[in-house]
PDB file of C-alpha atoms in Angstrom:
ATOM      1  CA  UNK A   1      -6.172  48.967  10.102  1.00  0.00           C
ATOM      2  CA  UNK A   2      -8.379  47.277   7.510  1.00  0.00           C
ATOM      3  CA  UNK A   3      -5.457  45.173   6.313  1.00  0.00           C
ATOM      4  CA  UNK A   4      -4.638  43.959   9.839  1.00  0.00           C
ATOM      5  CA  UNK A   5      -8.294  43.163  10.520  1.00  0.00           C
ATOM      6  CA  UNK A   6      -8.614  41.263   7.233  1.00  0.00           C
ATOM      7  CA  UNK A   7      -5.408  39.290   7.925  1.00  0.00           C
ATOM      8  CA  UNK A   8      -6.549  38.389  11.449  1.00  0.00           C
ATOM      9  CA  UNK A   9      -9.776  36.941  10.012  1.00  0.00           C
ATOM     10  CA  UNK A  10      -8.171  35.224   7.048  1.00  0.00           C
ATOM     11  CA  UNK A  11      -5.403  33.341   8.889  1.00  0.00           C
ATOM     12  CA  UNK A  12      -7.722  31.284  11.152  1.00  0.00           C
ATOM     13  CA  UNK A  13      -9.913  30.375   8.169  1.00  0.00           C
ATOM     14  CA  UNK A  14      -6.881  29.182   6.162  1.00  0.00           C
ATOM     15  CA  UNK A  15      -5.619  27.196   9.156  1.00  0.00           C
ATOM     16  CA  UNK A  16      -8.997  25.463   9.656  1.00  0.00           C
ATOM     17  CA  UNK A  17      -9.354  24.610   5.970  1.00  0.00           C
ATOM     18  CA  UNK A  18      -5.796  23.316   5.653  1.00  0.00           C
ATOM     19  CA  UNK A  19      -6.162  21.125   8.733  1.00  0.00           C
ATOM     20  CA  UNK A  20      -9.245  19.449   7.234  1.00  0.00           C
ATOM     21  CA  UNK A  21      -7.632  18.774   3.859  1.00  0.00           C
ATOM     22  CA  UNK A  22      -5.760  15.516   4.486  1.00  0.00           C
ATOM     23  CA  UNK A  23      -7.542  12.249   5.066  1.00  0.00           C
ATOM     24  CA  UNK A  24      -7.691  10.882   8.566  1.00  0.00           C
ATOM     25  CA  UNK A  25      -4.466   9.283   9.847  1.00  0.00           C
ATOM     26  CA  UNK A  26      -4.184   5.633   8.898  1.00  0.00           C
ATOM     27  CA  UNK A  27      -6.406   5.969   5.830  1.00  0.00           C
ATOM     28  CA  UNK A  28      -5.737   3.080   3.457  1.00  0.00           C
ATOM     29  CA  UNK A  29      -6.354   3.293  -0.259  1.00  0.00           C
ATOM     30  CA  UNK A  30      -9.399   1.213  -1.203  1.00  0.00           C
ATOM     31  CA  UNK A  31      -8.718  -1.904  -3.267  1.00  0.00           C
ATOM     32  CA  UNK A  32     -10.306  -1.663  -6.713  1.00  0.00           C
ATOM     33  CA  UNK A  33     -10.532  -4.595  -9.108  1.00  0.00           C
ATOM     34  CA  UNK A  34     -12.289  -5.152 -12.423  1.00  0.00           C
ATOM     35  CA  UNK A  35     -14.977  -7.767 -11.810  1.00  0.00           C
ATOM     36  CA  UNK A  36     -16.714  -7.822 -15.207  1.00  0.00           C
ATOM     37  CA  UNK A  37     -16.407  -6.506 -18.740  1.00  0.00           C
ATOM     38  CA  UNK A  38     -19.342  -6.931 -21.136  1.00  0.00           C
ATOM     39  CA  UNK A  39     -20.362  -5.557 -24.525  1.00  0.00           C
ATOM     40  CA  UNK A  40     -23.720  -3.769 -24.536  1.00  0.00           C
ATOM     41  CA  UNK A  41     -26.201  -3.702 -27.409  1.00  0.00           C
ATOM     42  CA  UNK A  42     -25.021  -0.857 -29.643  1.00  0.00           C
ATOM     43  CA  UNK A  43     -27.229   2.126 -30.442  1.00  0.00           C
ATOM     44  CA  UNK A  44     -24.994   3.262 -33.280  1.00  0.00           C
ATOM     45  CA  UNK A  45     -21.550   2.799 -34.799  1.00  0.00           C
ATOM     46  CA  UNK A  46     -19.554   3.180 -31.568  1.00  0.00           C
ATOM     47  CA  UNK A  47     -19.585   0.096 -29.329  1.00  0.00           C
ATOM     48  CA  UNK A  48     -20.557   0.447 -25.663  1.00  0.00           C
ATOM     49  CA  UNK A  49     -19.293  -1.657 -22.767  1.00  0.00           C
ATOM     50  CA  UNK A  50     -20.289  -2.183 -19.168  1.00  0.00           C
ATOM     51  CA  UNK A  51     -17.406  -2.499 -16.721  1.00  0.00           C
ATOM     52  CA  UNK A  52     -17.923  -3.838 -13.225  1.00  0.00           C
ATOM     53  CA  UNK A  53     -15.648  -2.631 -10.449  1.00  0.00           C
ATOM     54  CA  UNK A  54     -15.377  -4.277  -7.053  1.00  0.00           C
ATOM     55  CA  UNK A  55     -14.247  -1.891  -4.310  1.00  0.00           C
ATOM     56  CA  UNK A  56     -13.001  -2.991  -0.886  1.00  0.00           C
ATOM     57  CA  UNK A  57     -12.983  -0.314   1.813  1.00  0.00           C
ATOM     58  CA  UNK A  58     -10.355  -1.277   4.441  1.00  0.00           C
ATOM     59  CA  UNK A  59     -11.042   1.844   6.535  1.00  0.00           C
ATOM     60  CA  UNK A  60     -13.041   2.554   9.687  1.00  0.00           C
ATOM     61  CA  UNK A  61     -15.168   5.182   7.946  1.00  0.00           C
ATOM     62  CA  UNK A  62     -17.611   4.856   5.070  1.00  0.00           C
ATOM     63  CA  UNK A  63     -16.376   5.634   1.563  1.00  0.00           C
ATOM     64  CA  UNK A  64     -18.852   8.155   0.143  1.00  0.00           C
ATOM     65  CA  UNK A  65     -17.903   8.311  -3.516  1.00  0.00           C
ATOM     66  CA  UNK A  66     -18.922  11.466  -5.383  1.00  0.00           C
ATOM     67  CA  UNK A  67     -17.684  10.436  -8.817  1.00  0.00           C
ATOM     68  CA  UNK A  68     -15.395   8.199 -10.847  1.00  0.00           C
ATOM     69  CA  UNK A  69     -13.435   9.072 -13.998  1.00  0.00           C
ATOM     70  CA  UNK A  70     -11.710   6.230 -15.821  1.00  0.00           C
ATOM     71  CA  UNK A  71      -9.790   5.269 -18.960  1.00  0.00           C
ATOM     72  CA  UNK A  72      -8.795   1.958 -20.485  1.00  0.00           C
ATOM     73  CA  UNK A  73      -5.759   1.826 -22.766  1.00  0.00           C
ATOM     74  CA  UNK A  74      -4.380  -0.960 -24.957  1.00  0.00           C
ATOM     75  CA  UNK A  75      -0.793  -0.651 -26.182  1.00  0.00           C
ATOM     76  CA  UNK A  76      -0.793   3.001 -25.124  1.00  0.00           C
ATOM     77  CA  UNK A  77      -3.978   3.884 -27.046  1.00  0.00           C
ATOM     78  CA  UNK A  78      -6.770   5.293 -24.846  1.00  0.00           C
ATOM     79  CA  UNK A  79      -9.645   3.252 -26.205  1.00  0.00           C
ATOM     80  CA  UNK A  80     -12.368   3.804 -23.610  1.00  0.00           C
ATOM     81  CA  UNK A  81     -13.242   6.618 -21.256  1.00  0.00           C
ATOM     82  CA  UNK A  82     -16.147   7.364 -19.011  1.00  0.00           C
ATOM     83  CA  UNK A  83     -17.489   9.010 -15.885  1.00  0.00           C
ATOM     84  CA  UNK A  84     -20.230   8.333 -13.390  1.00  0.00           C
ATOM     85  CA  UNK A  85     -21.689   9.929 -10.318  1.00  0.00           C
ATOM     86  CA  UNK A  86     -24.240   7.216  -9.565  1.00  0.00           C
ATOM     87  CA  UNK A  87     -22.303   5.459  -6.845  1.00  0.00           C
ATOM     88  CA  UNK A  88     -23.155   3.632  -3.639  1.00  0.00           C
ATOM     89  CA  UNK A  89     -21.737   4.385  -0.206  1.00  0.00           C
ATOM     90  CA  UNK A  90     -19.295   1.626   0.727  1.00  0.00           C
ATOM     91  CA  UNK A  91     -19.504   1.199   4.468  1.00  0.00           C
ATOM     92  CA  UNK A  92     -16.486   0.855   6.759  1.00  0.00           C
ATOM     93  CA  UNK A  93     -14.705  -2.502   6.488  1.00  0.00           C
ATOM     94  CA  UNK A  94     -17.040  -3.468   3.665  1.00  0.00           C
ATOM     95  CA  UNK A  95     -17.094  -3.913  -0.068  1.00  0.00           C
ATOM     96  CA  UNK A  96     -19.348  -2.979  -2.933  1.00  0.00           C
ATOM     97  CA  UNK A  97     -19.777  -3.151  -6.680  1.00  0.00           C
ATOM     98  CA  UNK A  98     -20.346  -0.409  -9.215  1.00  0.00           C
ATOM     99  CA  UNK A  99     -21.116  -0.574 -12.920  1.00  0.00           C
ATOM    100  CA  UNK A 100     -19.570   1.838 -15.393  1.00  0.00           C
ATOM    101  CA  UNK A 101     -20.608   2.446 -18.985  1.00  0.00           C
ATOM    102  CA  UNK A 102     -17.729   3.035 -21.376  1.00  0.00           C
ATOM    103  CA  UNK A 103     -17.651   4.276 -24.945  1.00  0.00           C
ATOM    104  CA  UNK A 104     -14.958   3.377 -27.428  1.00  0.00           C
ATOM    105  CA  UNK A 105     -12.962   6.238 -28.925  1.00  0.00           C
ATOM    106  CA  UNK A 106     -13.308   5.460 -32.628  1.00  0.00           C
ATOM    107  CA  UNK A 107     -10.122   7.244 -33.760  1.00  0.00           C
ATOM    108  CA  UNK A 108      -7.940   5.746 -31.011  1.00  0.00           C
ATOM    109  CA  UNK A 109      -9.250   2.286 -31.806  1.00  0.00           C
ATOM    110  CA  UNK A 110      -8.379   2.766 -35.493  1.00  0.00           C
ATOM    111  CA  UNK A 111      -4.824   3.653 -34.430  1.00  0.00           C
ATOM    112  CA  UNK A 112      -4.701   0.614 -32.139  1.00  0.00           C
ATOM    113  CA  UNK A 113      -5.862  -1.791 -34.866  1.00  0.00           C
ATOM    114  CA  UNK A 114      -3.460  -0.217 -37.373  1.00  0.00           C
ATOM    115  CA  UNK A 115      -0.584  -0.871 -34.955  1.00  0.00           C
ATOM    116  CA  UNK A 116      -1.874  -4.391 -34.354  1.00  0.00           C
ATOM    117  CA  UNK A 117      -1.883  -5.134 -38.100  1.00  0.00           C
ATOM    118  CA  UNK A 118       1.657  -3.751 -38.442  1.00  0.00           C
ATOM    119  CA  UNK A 119       2.882  -6.021 -35.629  1.00  0.00           C
ATOM    120  CA  UNK A 120       1.181  -9.268 -36.592  1.00  0.00           C
ATOM    121  CA  UNK A 121       3.710 -11.334 -34.628  1.00  0.00           C
ATOM    122  CA  UNK A 122       2.694  -9.615 -31.382  1.00  0.00           C
ATOM    123  CA  UNK A 123       2.157 -12.246 -28.673  1.00  0.00           C
ATOM    124  CA  UNK A 124       0.950  -9.954 -25.877  1.00  0.00           C
ATOM    125  CA  UNK A 125      -1.010  -6.719 -25.639  1.00  0.00           C
ATOM    126  CA  UNK A 126      -0.361  -4.398 -22.721  1.00  0.00           C
ATOM    127  CA  UNK A 127      -3.356  -2.864 -20.997  1.00  0.00           C
ATOM    128  CA  UNK A 128      -3.803  -0.109 -18.462  1.00  0.00           C
ATOM    129  CA  UNK A 129      -6.861   0.816 -16.418  1.00  0.00           C
ATOM    130  CA  UNK A 130      -6.792   4.210 -14.694  1.00  0.00           C
ATOM    131  CA  UNK A 131      -9.481   5.489 -12.380  1.00  0.00           C
ATOM    132  CA  UNK A 132      -9.845   8.522 -10.168  1.00  0.00           C
ATOM    133  CA  UNK A 133     -12.275   8.117  -7.286  1.00  0.00           C
ATOM    134  CA  UNK A 134     -13.558  11.386  -5.867  1.00  0.00           C
ATOM    135  CA  UNK A 135     -14.556  11.161  -2.189  1.00  0.00           C
ATOM    136  CA  UNK A 136     -15.329  14.853  -1.744  1.00  0.00           C
ATOM    137  CA  UNK A 137     -13.675  18.247  -1.646  1.00  0.00           C
ATOM    138  CA  UNK A 138     -12.005  17.802   1.743  1.00  0.00           C
ATOM    139  CA  UNK A 139     -10.179  14.640   0.647  1.00  0.00           C
ATOM    140  CA  UNK A 140      -7.627  14.031  -2.085  1.00  0.00           C
ATOM    141  CA  UNK A 141      -8.675  12.087  -5.164  1.00  0.00           C
ATOM    142  CA  UNK A 142      -7.880   8.364  -4.950  1.00  0.00           C
ATOM    143  CA  UNK A 143      -5.996   7.233  -8.049  1.00  0.00           C
ATOM    144  CA  UNK A 144      -6.024   3.592  -9.096  1.00  0.00           C
ATOM    145  CA  UNK A 145      -3.929   2.062 -11.876  1.00  0.00           C
ATOM    146  CA  UNK A 146      -4.044  -1.552 -13.006  1.00  0.00           C
ATOM    147  CA  UNK A 147      -1.558  -2.702 -15.643  1.00  0.00           C
ATOM    148  CA  UNK A 148      -0.844  -6.009 -17.254  1.00  0.00           C
ATOM    149  CA  UNK A 149      -0.629  -7.987 -20.442  1.00  0.00           C
ATOM    150  CA  UNK A 150      -3.140 -10.029 -22.372  1.00  0.00           C
ATOM    151  CA  UNK A 151      -1.744 -13.052 -24.173  1.00  0.00           C
ATOM    152  CA  UNK A 152      -2.635 -13.400 -27.866  1.00  0.00           C
ATOM    153  CA  UNK A 153      -0.910 -16.756 -28.123  1.00  0.00           C
ATOM    154  CA  UNK A 154      -3.054 -19.871 -28.203  1.00  0.00           C
ATOM    155  CA  UNK A 155      -0.099 -21.968 -27.062  1.00  0.00           C
ATOM    156  CA  UNK A 156      -0.551 -23.557 -23.656  1.00  0.00           C
ATOM    157  CA  UNK A 157       2.494 -23.981 -21.382  1.00  0.00           C
ATOM    158  CA  UNK A 158       3.690 -27.552 -20.885  1.00  0.00           C
TER     159      UNK A 158
END
């Protein structure tokens, strides 16, 4: 009897929680772009950077960000990582800016520069920016990836 009673209580709770888990129908992933990238005055050996992100919320509900985790990689080397929980609410059909502080991983950057010296004829460097935006426990994490190449060539196209 205890097992049947427990099951009859547990099933409705699981059903309610599972029905709240997905985002509302028609939810569009926010558009995230890097708006600035600046070196900060260093307190020690490891350089610090400030990264500006511009977020566009194309949805009918406010985007209440709880936290952001991000990495920046060059040529496959994770050079910078960081987190923040000091984030604004981005209202429905609105946009906002956030600033992130990033620290350079000293050992990864040594590996990156070693590879760069080995490949001195390299004309482009690939980059990747990954971010996870947490909008709360009832919603899935929003993952953003930006990839591209930075030209090292000083040649201008004709």
